[in-house]
Every structure is written in C-alpha cells, then in structure tokens.
PDB file of C-alpha atoms and ligand atoms in Angstrom:
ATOM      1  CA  UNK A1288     125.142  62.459  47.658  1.00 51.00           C
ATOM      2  CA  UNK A1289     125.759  60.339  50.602  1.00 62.00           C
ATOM      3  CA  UNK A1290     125.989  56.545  50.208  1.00 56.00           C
ATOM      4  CA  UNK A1291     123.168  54.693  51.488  1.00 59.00           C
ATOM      5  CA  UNK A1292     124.700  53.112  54.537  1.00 93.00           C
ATOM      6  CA  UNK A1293     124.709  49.074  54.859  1.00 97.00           C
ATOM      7  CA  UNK A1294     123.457  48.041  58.018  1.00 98.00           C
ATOM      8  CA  UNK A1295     123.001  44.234  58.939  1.00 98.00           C
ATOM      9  CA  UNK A1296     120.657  42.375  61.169  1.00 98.00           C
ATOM     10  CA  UNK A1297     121.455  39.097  63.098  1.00 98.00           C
ATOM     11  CA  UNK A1298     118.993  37.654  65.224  1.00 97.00           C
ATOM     12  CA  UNK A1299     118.798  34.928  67.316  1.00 95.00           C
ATOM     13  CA  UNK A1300     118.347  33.076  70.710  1.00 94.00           C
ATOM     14  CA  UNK A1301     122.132  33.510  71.361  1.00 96.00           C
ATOM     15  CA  UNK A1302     121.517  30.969  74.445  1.00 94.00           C
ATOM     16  CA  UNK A1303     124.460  31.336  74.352  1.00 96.00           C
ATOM     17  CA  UNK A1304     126.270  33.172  71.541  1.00 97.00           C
ATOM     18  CA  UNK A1305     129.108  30.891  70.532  1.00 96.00           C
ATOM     19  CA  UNK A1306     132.081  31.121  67.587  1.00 95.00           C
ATOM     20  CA  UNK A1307     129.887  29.842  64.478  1.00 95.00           C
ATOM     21  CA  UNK A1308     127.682  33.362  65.578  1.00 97.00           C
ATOM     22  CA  UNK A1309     130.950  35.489  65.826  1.00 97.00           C
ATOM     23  CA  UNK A1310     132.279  33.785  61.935  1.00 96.00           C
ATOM     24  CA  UNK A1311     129.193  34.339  60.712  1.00 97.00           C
ATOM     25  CA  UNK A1312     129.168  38.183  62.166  1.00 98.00           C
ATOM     26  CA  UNK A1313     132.749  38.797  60.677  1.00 98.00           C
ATOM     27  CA  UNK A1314     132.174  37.458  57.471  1.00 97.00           C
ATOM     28  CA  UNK A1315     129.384  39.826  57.024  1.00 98.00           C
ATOM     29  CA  UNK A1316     130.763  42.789  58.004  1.00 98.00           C
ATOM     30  CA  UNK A1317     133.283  42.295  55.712  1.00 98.00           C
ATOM     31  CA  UNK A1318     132.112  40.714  52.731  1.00 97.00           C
ATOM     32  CA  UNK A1319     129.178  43.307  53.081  1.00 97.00           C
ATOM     33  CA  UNK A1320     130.678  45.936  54.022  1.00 97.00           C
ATOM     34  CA  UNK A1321     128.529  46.492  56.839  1.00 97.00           C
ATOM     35  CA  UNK A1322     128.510  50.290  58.533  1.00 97.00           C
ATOM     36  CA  UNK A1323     126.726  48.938  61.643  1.00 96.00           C
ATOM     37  CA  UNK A1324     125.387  45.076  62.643  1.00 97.00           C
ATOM     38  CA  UNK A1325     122.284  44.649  64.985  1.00 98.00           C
ATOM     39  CA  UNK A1326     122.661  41.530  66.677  1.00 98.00           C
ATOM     40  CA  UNK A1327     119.534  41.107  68.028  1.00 97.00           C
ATOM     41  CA  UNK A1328     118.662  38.230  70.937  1.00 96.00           C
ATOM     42  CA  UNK A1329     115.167  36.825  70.607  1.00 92.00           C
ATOM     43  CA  UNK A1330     112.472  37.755  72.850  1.00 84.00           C
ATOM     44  CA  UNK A1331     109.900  35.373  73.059  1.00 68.00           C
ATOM     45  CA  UNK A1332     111.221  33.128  70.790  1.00 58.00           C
ATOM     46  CA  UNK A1333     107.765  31.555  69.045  1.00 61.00           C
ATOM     47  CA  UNK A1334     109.650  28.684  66.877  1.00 60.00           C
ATOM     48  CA  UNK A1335     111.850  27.472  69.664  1.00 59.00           C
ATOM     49  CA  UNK A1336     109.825  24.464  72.388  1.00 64.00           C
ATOM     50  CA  UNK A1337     112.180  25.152  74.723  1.00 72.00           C
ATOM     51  CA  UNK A1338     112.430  27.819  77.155  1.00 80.00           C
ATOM     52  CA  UNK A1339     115.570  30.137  76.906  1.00 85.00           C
ATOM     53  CA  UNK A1340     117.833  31.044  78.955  1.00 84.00           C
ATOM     54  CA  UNK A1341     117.102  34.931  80.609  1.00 89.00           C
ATOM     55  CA  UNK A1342     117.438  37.396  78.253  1.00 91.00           C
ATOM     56  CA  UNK A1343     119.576  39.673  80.248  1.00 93.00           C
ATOM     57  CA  UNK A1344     121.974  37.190  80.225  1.00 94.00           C
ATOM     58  CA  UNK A1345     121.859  36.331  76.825  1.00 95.00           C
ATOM     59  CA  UNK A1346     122.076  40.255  75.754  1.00 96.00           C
ATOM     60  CA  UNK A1347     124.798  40.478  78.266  1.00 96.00           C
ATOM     61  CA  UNK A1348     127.056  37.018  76.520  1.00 96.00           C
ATOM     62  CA  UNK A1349     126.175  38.947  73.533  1.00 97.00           C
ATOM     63  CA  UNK A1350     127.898  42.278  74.283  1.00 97.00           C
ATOM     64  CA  UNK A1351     131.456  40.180  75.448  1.00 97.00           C
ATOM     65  CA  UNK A1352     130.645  37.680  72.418  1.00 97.00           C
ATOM     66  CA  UNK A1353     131.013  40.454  69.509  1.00 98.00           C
ATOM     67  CA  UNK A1354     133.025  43.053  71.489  1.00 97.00           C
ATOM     68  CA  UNK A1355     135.692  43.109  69.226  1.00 97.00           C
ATOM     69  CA  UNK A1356     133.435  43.476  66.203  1.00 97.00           C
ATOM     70  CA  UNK A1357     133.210  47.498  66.587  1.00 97.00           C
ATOM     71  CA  UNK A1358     130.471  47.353  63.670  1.00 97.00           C
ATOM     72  CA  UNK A1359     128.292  45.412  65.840  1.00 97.00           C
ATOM     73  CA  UNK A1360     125.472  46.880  68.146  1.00 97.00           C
ATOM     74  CA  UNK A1361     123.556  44.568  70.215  1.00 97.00           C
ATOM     75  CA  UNK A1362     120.205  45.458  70.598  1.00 97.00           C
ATOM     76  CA  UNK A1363     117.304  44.735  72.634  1.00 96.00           C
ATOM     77  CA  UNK A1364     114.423  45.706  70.885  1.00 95.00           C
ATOM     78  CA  UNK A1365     113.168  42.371  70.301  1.00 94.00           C
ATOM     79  CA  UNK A1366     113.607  41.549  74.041  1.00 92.00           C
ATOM     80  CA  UNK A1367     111.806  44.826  75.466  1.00 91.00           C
ATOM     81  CA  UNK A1368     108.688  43.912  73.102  1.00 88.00           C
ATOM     82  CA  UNK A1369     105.982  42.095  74.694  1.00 84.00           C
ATOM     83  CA  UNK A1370     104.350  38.776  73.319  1.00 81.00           C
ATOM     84  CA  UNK A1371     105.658  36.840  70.334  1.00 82.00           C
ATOM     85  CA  UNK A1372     108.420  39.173  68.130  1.00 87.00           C
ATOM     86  CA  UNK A1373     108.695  38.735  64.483  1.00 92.00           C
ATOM     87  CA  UNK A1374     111.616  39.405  62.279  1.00 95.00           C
ATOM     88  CA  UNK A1375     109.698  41.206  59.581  1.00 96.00           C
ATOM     89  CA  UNK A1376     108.604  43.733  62.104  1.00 95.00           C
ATOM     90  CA  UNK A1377     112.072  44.616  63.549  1.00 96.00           C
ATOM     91  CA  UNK A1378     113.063  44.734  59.874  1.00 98.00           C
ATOM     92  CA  UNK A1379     110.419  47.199  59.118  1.00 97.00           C
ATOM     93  CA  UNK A1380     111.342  49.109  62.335  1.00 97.00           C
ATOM     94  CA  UNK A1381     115.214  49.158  61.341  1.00 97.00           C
ATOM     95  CA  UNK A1382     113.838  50.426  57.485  1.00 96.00           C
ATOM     96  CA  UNK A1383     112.462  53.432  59.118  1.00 96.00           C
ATOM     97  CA  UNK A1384     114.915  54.718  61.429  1.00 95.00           C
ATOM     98  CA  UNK A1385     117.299  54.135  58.489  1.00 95.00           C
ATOM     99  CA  UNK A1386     115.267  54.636  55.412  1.00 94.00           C
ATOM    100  CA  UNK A1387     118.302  55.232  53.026  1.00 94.00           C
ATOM    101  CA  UNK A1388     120.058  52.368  54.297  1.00 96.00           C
ATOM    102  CA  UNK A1389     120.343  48.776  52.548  1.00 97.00           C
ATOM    103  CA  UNK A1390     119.345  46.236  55.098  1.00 98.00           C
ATOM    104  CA  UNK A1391     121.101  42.853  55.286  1.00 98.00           C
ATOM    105  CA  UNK A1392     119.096  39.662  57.114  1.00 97.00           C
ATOM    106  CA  UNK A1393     121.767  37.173  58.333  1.00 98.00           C
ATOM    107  CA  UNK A1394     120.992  33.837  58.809  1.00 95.00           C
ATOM    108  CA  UNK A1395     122.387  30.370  58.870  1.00 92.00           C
ATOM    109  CA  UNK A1396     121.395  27.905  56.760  1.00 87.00           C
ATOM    110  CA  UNK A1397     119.225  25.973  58.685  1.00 86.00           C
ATOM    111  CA  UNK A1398     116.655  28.836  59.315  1.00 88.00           C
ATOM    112  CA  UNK A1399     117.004  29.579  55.820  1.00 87.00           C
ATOM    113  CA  UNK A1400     115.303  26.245  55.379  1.00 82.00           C
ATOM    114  CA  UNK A1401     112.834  26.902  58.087  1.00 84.00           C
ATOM    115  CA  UNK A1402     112.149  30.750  56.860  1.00 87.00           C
ATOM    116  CA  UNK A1403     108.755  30.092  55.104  1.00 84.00           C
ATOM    117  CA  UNK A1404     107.487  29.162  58.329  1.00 87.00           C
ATOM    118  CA  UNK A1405     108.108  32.535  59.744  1.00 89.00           C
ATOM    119  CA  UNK A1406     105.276  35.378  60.336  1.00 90.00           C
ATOM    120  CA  UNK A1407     104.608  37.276  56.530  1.00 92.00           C
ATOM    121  CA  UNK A1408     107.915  35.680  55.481  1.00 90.00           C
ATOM    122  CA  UNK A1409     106.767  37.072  51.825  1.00 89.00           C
ATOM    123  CA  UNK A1410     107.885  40.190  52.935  1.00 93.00           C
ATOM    124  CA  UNK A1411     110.916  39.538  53.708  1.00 93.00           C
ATOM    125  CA  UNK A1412     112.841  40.176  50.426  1.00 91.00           C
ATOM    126  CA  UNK A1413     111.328  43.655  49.818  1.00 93.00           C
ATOM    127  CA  UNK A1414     113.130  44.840  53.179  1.00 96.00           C
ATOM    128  CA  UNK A1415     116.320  43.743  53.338  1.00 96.00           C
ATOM    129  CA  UNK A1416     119.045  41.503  51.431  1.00 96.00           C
ATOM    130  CA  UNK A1417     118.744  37.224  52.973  1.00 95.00           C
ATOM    131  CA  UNK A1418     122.391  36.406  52.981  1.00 95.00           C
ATOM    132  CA  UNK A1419     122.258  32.641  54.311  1.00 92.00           C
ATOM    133  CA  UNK A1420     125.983  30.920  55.703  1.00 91.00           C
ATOM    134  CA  UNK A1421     126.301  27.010  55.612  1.00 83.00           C
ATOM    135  CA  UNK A1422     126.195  25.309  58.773  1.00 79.00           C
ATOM    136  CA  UNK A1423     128.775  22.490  59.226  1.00 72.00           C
ATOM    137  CA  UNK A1424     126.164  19.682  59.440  1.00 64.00           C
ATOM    138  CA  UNK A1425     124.737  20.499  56.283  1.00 58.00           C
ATOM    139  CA  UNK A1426     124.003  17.720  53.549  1.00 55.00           C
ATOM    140  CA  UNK A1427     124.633  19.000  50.155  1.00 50.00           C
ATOM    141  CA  UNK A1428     124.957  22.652  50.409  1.00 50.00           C
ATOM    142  CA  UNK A1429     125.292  23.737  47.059  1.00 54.00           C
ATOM    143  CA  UNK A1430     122.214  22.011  46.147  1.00 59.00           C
ATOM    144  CA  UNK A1431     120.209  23.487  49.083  1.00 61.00           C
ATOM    145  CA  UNK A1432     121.267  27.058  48.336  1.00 62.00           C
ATOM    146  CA  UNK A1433     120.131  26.800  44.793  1.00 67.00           C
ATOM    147  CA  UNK A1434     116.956  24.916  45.721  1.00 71.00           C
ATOM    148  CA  UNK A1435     116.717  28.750  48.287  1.00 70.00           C
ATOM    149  CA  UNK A1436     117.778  31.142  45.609  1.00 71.00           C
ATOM    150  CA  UNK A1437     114.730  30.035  43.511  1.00 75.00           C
ATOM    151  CA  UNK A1438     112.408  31.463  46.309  1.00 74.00           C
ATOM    152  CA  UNK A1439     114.149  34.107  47.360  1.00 76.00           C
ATOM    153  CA  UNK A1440     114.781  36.259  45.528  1.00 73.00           C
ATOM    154  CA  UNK A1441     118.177  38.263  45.795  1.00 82.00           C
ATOM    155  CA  UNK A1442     119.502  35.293  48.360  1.00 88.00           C
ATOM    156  CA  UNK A1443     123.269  36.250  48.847  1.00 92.00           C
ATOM    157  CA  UNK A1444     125.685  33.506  50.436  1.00 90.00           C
ATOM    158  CA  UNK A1445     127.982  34.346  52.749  1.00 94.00           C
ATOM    159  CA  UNK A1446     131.329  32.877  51.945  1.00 93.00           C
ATOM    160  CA  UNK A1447     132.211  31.302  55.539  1.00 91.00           C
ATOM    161  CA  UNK A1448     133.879  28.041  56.215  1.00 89.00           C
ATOM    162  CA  UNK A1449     131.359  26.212  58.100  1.00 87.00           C
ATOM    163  CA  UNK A1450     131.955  26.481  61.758  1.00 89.00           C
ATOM    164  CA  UNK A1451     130.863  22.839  63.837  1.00 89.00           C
ATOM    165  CA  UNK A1452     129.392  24.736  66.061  1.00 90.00           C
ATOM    166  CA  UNK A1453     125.626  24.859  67.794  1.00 92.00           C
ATOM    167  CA  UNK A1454     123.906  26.224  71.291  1.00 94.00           C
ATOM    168  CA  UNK A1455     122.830  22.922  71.769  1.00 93.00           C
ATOM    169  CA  UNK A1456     125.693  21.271  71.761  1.00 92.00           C
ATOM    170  CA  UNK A1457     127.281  23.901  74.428  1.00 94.00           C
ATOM    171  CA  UNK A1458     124.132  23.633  76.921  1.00 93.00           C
ATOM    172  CA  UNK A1459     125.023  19.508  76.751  1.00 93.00           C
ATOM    173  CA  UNK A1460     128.472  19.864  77.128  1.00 92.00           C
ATOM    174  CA  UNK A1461     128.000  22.263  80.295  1.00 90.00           C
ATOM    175  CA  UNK A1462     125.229  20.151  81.293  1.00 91.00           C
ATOM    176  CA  UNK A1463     127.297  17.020  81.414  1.00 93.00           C
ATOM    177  CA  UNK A1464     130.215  18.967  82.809  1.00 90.00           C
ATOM    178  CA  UNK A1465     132.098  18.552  79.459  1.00 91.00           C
ATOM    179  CA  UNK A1466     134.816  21.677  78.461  1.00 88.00           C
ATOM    180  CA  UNK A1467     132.883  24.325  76.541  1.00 91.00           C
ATOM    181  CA  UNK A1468     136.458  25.874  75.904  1.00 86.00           C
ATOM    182  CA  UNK A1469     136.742  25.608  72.261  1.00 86.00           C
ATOM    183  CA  UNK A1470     133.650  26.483  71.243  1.00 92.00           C
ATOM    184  CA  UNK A1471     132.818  29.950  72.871  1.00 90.00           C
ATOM    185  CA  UNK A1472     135.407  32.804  73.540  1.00 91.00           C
ATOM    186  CA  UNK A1473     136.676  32.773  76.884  1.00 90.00           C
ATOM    187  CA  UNK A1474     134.713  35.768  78.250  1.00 93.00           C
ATOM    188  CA  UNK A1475     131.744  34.463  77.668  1.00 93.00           C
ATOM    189  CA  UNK A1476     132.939  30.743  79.287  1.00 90.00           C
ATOM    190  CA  UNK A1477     133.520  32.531  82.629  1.00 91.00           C
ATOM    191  CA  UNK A1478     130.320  34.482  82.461  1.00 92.00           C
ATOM    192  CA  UNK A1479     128.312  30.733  82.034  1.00 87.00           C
TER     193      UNK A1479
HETATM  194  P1  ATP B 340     120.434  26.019  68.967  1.00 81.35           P
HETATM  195  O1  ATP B 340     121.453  24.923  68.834  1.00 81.35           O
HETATM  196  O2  ATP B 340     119.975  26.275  70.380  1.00 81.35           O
HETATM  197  O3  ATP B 340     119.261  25.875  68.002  1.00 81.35           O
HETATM  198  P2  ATP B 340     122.080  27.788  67.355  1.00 81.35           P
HETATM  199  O4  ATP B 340     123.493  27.346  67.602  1.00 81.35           O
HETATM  200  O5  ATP B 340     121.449  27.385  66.065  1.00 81.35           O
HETATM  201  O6  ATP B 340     121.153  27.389  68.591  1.00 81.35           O
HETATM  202  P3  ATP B 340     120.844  30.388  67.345  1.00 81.35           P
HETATM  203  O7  ATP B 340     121.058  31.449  68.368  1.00 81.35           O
HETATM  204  O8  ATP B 340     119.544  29.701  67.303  1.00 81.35           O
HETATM  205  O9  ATP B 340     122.065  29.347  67.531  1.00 81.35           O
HETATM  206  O10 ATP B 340     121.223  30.937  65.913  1.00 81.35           O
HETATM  207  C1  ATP B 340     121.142  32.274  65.505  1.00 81.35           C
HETATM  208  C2  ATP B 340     121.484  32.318  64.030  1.00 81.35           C
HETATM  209  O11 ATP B 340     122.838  31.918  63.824  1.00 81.35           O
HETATM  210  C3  ATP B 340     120.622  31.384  63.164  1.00 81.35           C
HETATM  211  O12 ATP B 340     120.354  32.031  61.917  1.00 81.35           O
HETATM  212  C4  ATP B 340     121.546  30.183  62.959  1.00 81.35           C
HETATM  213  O13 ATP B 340     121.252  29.492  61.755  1.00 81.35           O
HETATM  214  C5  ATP B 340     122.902  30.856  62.891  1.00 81.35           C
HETATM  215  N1  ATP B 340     123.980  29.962  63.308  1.00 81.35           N
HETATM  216  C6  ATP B 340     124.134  29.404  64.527  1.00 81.35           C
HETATM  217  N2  ATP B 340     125.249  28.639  64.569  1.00 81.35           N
HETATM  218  C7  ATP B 340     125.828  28.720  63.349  1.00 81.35           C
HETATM  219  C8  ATP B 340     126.998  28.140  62.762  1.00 81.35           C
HETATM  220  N3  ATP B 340     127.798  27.306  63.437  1.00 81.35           N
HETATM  221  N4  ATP B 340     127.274  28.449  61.468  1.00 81.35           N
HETATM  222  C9  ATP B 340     126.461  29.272  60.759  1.00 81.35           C
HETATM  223  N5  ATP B 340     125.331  29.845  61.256  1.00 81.35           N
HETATM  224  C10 ATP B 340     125.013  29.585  62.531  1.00 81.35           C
END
C-alpha cells in the first residue's frame, strides 16, 4: 500500500514574503515530513483593512522567497478566485485532488488566535492537521498554545525559534528608506 502522502498548506498575504515565512516553511517540511508545501498568497484578503500589494508580485517574491525549498509549490488558486477566498475552501479543494493525503494548515501564532474568526472555522480540524509556530512578539506562549489546543483539536506546534520578523515592519522600513537587508533574502530585496 502506498503511504498517504503529507502535503502542507501555507497561506498568506506574503506582501512581501520575508525570513519568519521561509523558518516557518522549513521547519514544516521537516518536522512534518512534508512531500509537497502549497504556499498560497491571499487573494482578496477579507481580514486584512489594508489593501495589498499586486498579487503578481506577491506570487512572484514568493517563487524567489522559497526557491530553495524544492517541497514547496506556490500556488495561485486563491489569487485566480474571484471575491472573498476562504481557507476552508482551498482546504477542501486540496482534500480532493489529494484524497489519500494528510493535509497540514500552517500558521503562525497570531492567526491561530484570530482563527475562530475565519469563514466555517469549525471545519477546519476535520480537513487538515493546525500546526501553529510562535511569533517572536508573543506574550506567554506556552500558555497561549495550551489555552489553543483545548479548541482545536489535534493542534500540533511547530518547533521554530521565533523569528522577529513581520510584513509590516518591512513595508515601514522601505517606506522610511530604512535597510530591509536582514530581514528578507536578497532576491527578493532587489525585486522590491
Ligand atoms: P503583516 O505584518 O502584514 O500582518 P505577516 O508578517 O504577519 O504580515 P502574513 O503574510 O500575514 O505575514 O503571514 C502569513 C502567515 O505567516 C501567518 O500565518 C503568520 O502568522 C505567519 N507568520 C508571519 N511572520 C511570521 C514569523 N515571523 N514567525 C512565525 N509565523 C509568521
């Protein structure tokens, strides 16, 4: 019989993709043993005010972001579907194009926090693993993952050092004309 294969999903604005994205990536593929990682850029990202950067851009920092993560396939499904797109549905898309595979849903710890805010977030569990990474600026992590595991079910951490690292804090340092240097790879510097 052939192993189910492991496949993980990674979404996000990626506006722009930055090193806390690309730790978070390798840990998974490795503590997971992920076969294949969709990282997946938002389309019209419902939960975020403001208004992101051009997707083709983003999907294009993506592809020099994770190039040297050969597990990782960065796909634009959620960006060629129109109106509002909803994890759960690219989750139950990925489910059955693969349906002996495991699905993993990566996410930092702050959209853990925020996840029973998202569309039929119930439904979440019964499609694929939540495997949450601290974020640097977190208060009490421990605490905050345990307070998570009691409603979700299965919640797996992913065993990252945090990375100081946010979008936000790149679009204000180019903004101000500060160095971005340190905090994305270099390809993806010259592309901004
Ligand atoms: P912004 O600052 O614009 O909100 P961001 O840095 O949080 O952006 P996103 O593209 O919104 O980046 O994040 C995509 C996913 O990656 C989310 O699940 C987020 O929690 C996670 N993530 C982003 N940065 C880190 C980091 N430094 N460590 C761990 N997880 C991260």
């Amino acid at each position: 019989m052939t192993q189910p294969k492991h496949i993980g999903v990674f979404g996000g604005a990626f506006d722009p993709p930055h090193r806390g994205h690309h730790a978070l990536a390798a840990t998974a593929i490795a503590q997971l043993q992920l076969d294949a990682l969709h990282v997946i850029p938002t389309g019209h990202a419902w939960h975020k005010s403001r208004t992101l950067s051009d997707a083709q851009h983003r999907l294009a920092m993506a592809r020099l972001a994770f190039a040297d993560l050969s597990q990782v396939v960065v796909d634009g499904r959620e960006i060629a579907r129109p109106g509002p797109t909803y994890t759960v549905d690219t989750l139950q898309e990925l489910q059955q194009e693969h349906p002996a595979a495991q699905l993993y849903l990566l996410i930092g710890e702050d959209q853990a926090r925020a996840l029973p805010s998202w569309s039929r977030w119930e439904q979440l569990p019964a499609l694929a693993i939540i495997c949450v990474a601290a974020r640097a600026d977190s208060t009490g992590a421990k605490g905050q993952f345990d307070a998570l595991k009691a409603t979700l079910p299965g919640l797996t951490v992913l065993n990252m050092p945090p990375v100081a690292t946010s979008a936000t804090d790149i679009r204000h340092r180019a903004a101000t004309g500060q160095s971005i240097g340190p905090l994305v790879f270099e390809t993806v510097a010259r592309y901004i």
